[in-house]
Amino acid sequence: MKSQPDRFALPFIRRSLIGAAVLAMCAGQALAVNPFVVKDIRVEGIQRTEAGTVFSYLPVRVGETFDDGKATAAIKALYATGFFKDIRLEEENGVLVVLVEERPAISTVDFTGTKEFEKDMLVKALKEIGVGETKIFDKASVDRAEQELKRQYLSHGLYGVKITTTVTPIERNRVTIMFNVDEGDVAKIKGINIVGNKSFSDKQLREQLQLSTSGWFTWYSKADQYSKQKLTGDLETIKSWYLNHGYLEATVESTQVSITPDKKDIYLTINITEGEKYTVKSVKLEGEMFGREAELEKLILLQPGKTYSGDLQEATNKLIADRLGTFGYAFANVTANPEIDRDKREVAFTFFVDPGKRAYVRHMNISGNTVTRDEVIRREFRQFESSWYDANRVKLSRDRVDRLGYFKEVKVETPESPGTSDQVDVNIVVEEKPTGNFMIGGAFSQAEKFTFTASVSQANFAGSGNTIGLELNTSKYNRTIAFSQTNPYFTDDGISRAFQLYLRTSRPPALNIGSYTVRQTGGNMTFGVPFSESDTVYFGAGLERTQIETDESSPVLYRTFVEQNGGPVGGVGKAVTNAIPLTVAWGRDTRDSAVTPTRGRFQRANLEIDALGDAKYYRMVYEHQWYRPLTRWMTLALRGEFDYGKGIGGNNYPVFKNFYAGGIGSVRGYESSSLGVVDPTYYDAIGGSKRLIGNAELQFPFPGSGTDRSLRWFTFLDGGQVFQEDAKIRPSEFRYSAGIGLSWISPVGPLKLSYAKPLNALPGDRLERFQFQMGTGF
């Protein structure tokens, strides 16, 4: 600043010199300001910043005296905003002139060479740390962004990544930032060494890890690409493995990650201290248990004399806490305190029970539903607001919402209500999935090559919870037009109503030599009455007109039916029957999910009887599905079905109500509807009045999909057969198959692929090894 009383000027003071300038001013050296009274304040050099913004940071106003302290404070305050690159203060006839040079604004941020990450994700991430469109350009922030990018690439195993940042000035004091990325090659794990393990082999421990060396599926799972997060998880897995086998004091001492000079190969070394293996000496409970000691003791899974298991200890804690949760103690805490006897290698446990306060539910909140109406979800709740918290009811509410089939995932959170100590909120968080289902079924066989069926339905129509279906099939052998609608809450107390109208025409497959045509027109209506949380009874009635047309080549069974139901002698011609089927059914569903179940059961029993129409028959169907998790990643699924039909009052069972077997959904590896009795003349499959089917599957997550249940592979064993009305069910006539398959909950519906090997096929059986279906759940 000049020393004349009528004018002063501070030279350019860059941010790095602010401290020195301020010290000089405070010391009264050459940079001292001659005080003057401010008559006016003028700001020059601003382009984007409002003058009022600058005024708001200045520590002086018109009429006040400007001195050393005010000058120091003004410069510090304006630089602290981060808006300005240079600041200069001048005095002109009592007017304080603030001359600024603004920092440039960022116009665009772009990337080249990025394959590992989506550009949109990178742009969003960098904007959060201050590098994005409209942000003020700051070299330090750009350097941090570059380092963050490198860190992300390193976490994905791309150790050879090179990033060059180019900053280009453009008009109106703006810059463009370009990150040029050379990702290089992914570094692969070439070796995993485990040191210190004596009780378990390297192979046993490596099988527990997510990370691995290159193998058959690592191209998909990327398990051979190093990740610090995965390694951290693997170390916890190893520790849990030892704890579950009795090694209470096992620890992972250290890990070393080394990379070759060319940054292509990684070697991991894991150092373990096993400690001793412990046996449970005794277990006991302490704390407040409200006189339920005997009941809670039965929940203790650790048994004296048995090897200690960390999983059993944690499971015991959870079982006791959950049990107390059913009485309203939402914050119950169970702590297992060990007393270790190292000489005898025994450990005694005391489970201390702290129930906390009994809690009420304040609010039941729903989030994540963008299509489904709140009331559709809320009507499935069995835990209610302003009532005692009940852990069982909360779980039942979650399961019922999941069984709707409208959501990919349903989560429940029970946080403590803010500002209270005896209330909780129950938050239901859902992730919706497409509920429109375009179903395609098909198979490949030597004779017919590819065959297809199709239908379209919309569950949860317009978020209402109602299901509307339209089946259109115009294949060469089957023509169908069917419309259906289901309202699961026809009444407020949960009575459902479903109706269907249909027109179906079917002919035998191309491989059948005999010819016939079956045309059915009809409709039905069914009401479902819930009797418990998992049991529903259904009542229904319908009308159905069936016309069968035969010729000289038709199977004997069809010609006989035509002759017995008003057709010409010999059965070549037409016959029409009118049926009034009445139905009663029962269903029970305790599965944890309707789409990808891992535990629970599904049962249904159905009786259909026509005593008033022409057909005079009854048919019964019973199906049972059972799911059980064998491990955290493997589920056993069993399914059995028994169907039986018979004519009433001496009438034969109507041929158009026959059951069929073979194909996906029954016995895979055999052509659809090809098993059972064949016509004696043309050897065409004609179905039967009795059917027995059994399926067993072992379901696994697809490699690399983690815990995602929407993509799974499975192995299976199928068996079953169809029998005529007057024949006995003989297990020796069953057909069996085994194979592998893949199931995927795709955006357009569940997809199931299978490749089967028939195990006891006989000459004349029609085989079909590869089959697929889209739109089925089992």
PDB file of C-alpha atoms in Angstrom, residues 367-373 376-377 400-410 429-438 457-467 592-597 708-712 744-751 774-777:
ATOM      1  CA  SER A 367     -40.812 -46.875   2.100  1.00  0.00           C
ATOM      2  CA  GLY A 368     -39.585 -47.890  -1.343  1.00  0.00           C
ATOM      3  CA  ASN A 369     -43.030 -48.539  -2.864  1.00  0.00           C
ATOM      4  CA  THR A 370     -43.244 -46.357  -5.951  1.00  0.00           C
ATOM      5  CA  VAL A 371     -46.120 -48.288  -7.567  1.00  0.00           C
ATOM      6  CA  THR A 372     -47.771 -50.376  -4.877  1.00  0.00           C
ATOM      7  CA  ARG A 373     -50.260 -48.489  -2.750  1.00  0.00           C
ATOM      8  CA  VAL A 376     -51.884 -53.033  -0.225  1.00  0.00           C
ATOM      9  CA  ILE A 377     -48.809 -53.465   1.987  1.00  0.00           C
ATOM     10  CA  ARG A 400     -46.689 -61.776   4.381  1.00  0.00           C
ATOM     11  CA  VAL A 401     -45.498 -58.713   2.476  1.00  0.00           C
ATOM     12  CA  ASP A 402     -42.754 -60.788   0.826  1.00  0.00           C
ATOM     13  CA  ARG A 403     -45.235 -63.523  -0.122  1.00  0.00           C
ATOM     14  CA  LEU A 404     -47.207 -60.982  -2.152  1.00  0.00           C
ATOM     15  CA  GLY A 405     -44.562 -61.501  -4.835  1.00  0.00           C
ATOM     16  CA  TYR A 406     -44.403 -57.815  -5.776  1.00  0.00           C
ATOM     17  CA  PHE A 407     -40.966 -57.061  -4.342  1.00  0.00           C
ATOM     18  CA  LYS A 408     -37.371 -58.073  -4.936  1.00  0.00           C
ATOM     19  CA  GLU A 409     -36.544 -57.572  -1.290  1.00  0.00           C
ATOM     20  CA  VAL A 410     -38.383 -56.767   1.920  1.00  0.00           C
ATOM     21  CA  VAL A 429     -38.407 -51.115   3.346  1.00  0.00           C
ATOM     22  CA  VAL A 430     -39.335 -52.707   0.013  1.00  0.00           C
ATOM     23  CA  GLU A 431     -37.673 -52.820  -3.380  1.00  0.00           C
ATOM     24  CA  GLU A 432     -40.258 -53.227  -6.110  1.00  0.00           C
ATOM     25  CA  LYS A 433     -39.865 -55.472  -9.108  1.00  0.00           C
ATOM     26  CA  PRO A 434     -41.767 -55.620 -12.390  1.00  0.00           C
ATOM     27  CA  THR A 435     -45.018 -57.489 -11.787  1.00  0.00           C
ATOM     28  CA  GLY A 436     -45.999 -57.820 -15.424  1.00  0.00           C
ATOM     29  CA  ASN A 437     -45.270 -61.372 -16.535  1.00  0.00           C
ATOM     30  CA  PHE A 438     -44.899 -62.411 -20.138  1.00  0.00           C
ATOM     31  CA  SER A 457     -50.452 -61.319 -16.821  1.00  0.00           C
ATOM     32  CA  GLN A 458     -50.180 -58.284 -14.593  1.00  0.00           C
ATOM     33  CA  ALA A 459     -50.006 -58.886 -10.866  1.00  0.00           C
ATOM     34  CA  ASN A 460     -50.482 -55.861  -8.660  1.00  0.00           C
ATOM     35  CA  PHE A 461     -52.312 -54.049 -11.462  1.00  0.00           C
ATOM     36  CA  ALA A 462     -51.837 -50.258 -11.055  1.00  0.00           C
ATOM     37  CA  GLY A 463     -50.500 -50.903  -7.554  1.00  0.00           C
ATOM     38  CA  SER A 464     -53.893 -52.175  -6.379  1.00  0.00           C
ATOM     39  CA  GLY A 465     -52.825 -55.705  -5.452  1.00  0.00           C
ATOM     40  CA  ASN A 466     -55.230 -57.152  -8.009  1.00  0.00           C
ATOM     41  CA  THR A 467     -54.028 -59.592 -10.660  1.00  0.00           C
ATOM     42  CA  ASP A 592     -40.516 -66.909   3.646  1.00  0.00           C
ATOM     43  CA  SER A 593     -40.925 -65.809   0.013  1.00  0.00           C
ATOM     44  CA  ALA A 594     -43.311 -66.635  -2.795  1.00  0.00           C
ATOM     45  CA  VAL A 595     -40.654 -66.146  -5.480  1.00  0.00           C
ATOM     46  CA  THR A 596     -37.360 -67.369  -3.995  1.00  0.00           C
ATOM     47  CA  PRO A 597     -38.225 -69.347  -0.845  1.00  0.00           C
ATOM     48  CA  ASP A 708     -28.466 -62.763  -4.367  1.00  0.00           C
ATOM     49  CA  ARG A 709     -31.323 -65.287  -4.572  1.00  0.00           C
ATOM     50  CA  SER A 710     -32.626 -64.052  -7.917  1.00  0.00           C
ATOM     51  CA  LEU A 711     -29.949 -66.018  -9.813  1.00  0.00           C
ATOM     52  CA  ARG A 712     -29.414 -69.627  -8.743  1.00  0.00           C
ATOM     53  CA  TRP A 744     -33.290 -66.483 -12.750  1.00  0.00           C
ATOM     54  CA  ILE A 745     -35.831 -63.888 -11.646  1.00  0.00           C
ATOM     55  CA  SER A 746     -35.500 -61.869 -14.832  1.00  0.00           C
ATOM     56  CA  PRO A 747     -37.099 -58.459 -15.493  1.00  0.00           C
ATOM     57  CA  VAL A 748     -39.870 -60.192 -17.475  1.00  0.00           C
ATOM     58  CA  GLY A 749     -40.533 -63.025 -15.042  1.00  0.00           C
ATOM     59  CA  PRO A 750     -38.958 -66.145 -13.513  1.00  0.00           C
ATOM     60  CA  LEU A 751     -36.867 -68.128 -15.995  1.00  0.00           C
ATOM     61  CA  MET A 774     -40.338 -68.466 -18.202  1.00  0.00           C
ATOM     62  CA  GLY A 775     -42.970 -67.540 -15.669  1.00  0.00           C
ATOM     63  CA  THR A 776     -42.966 -70.498 -13.298  1.00  0.00           C
ATOM     64  CA  GLY A 777     -41.982 -70.458  -9.635  1.00  0.00           C
TER      65      GLY A 777
END
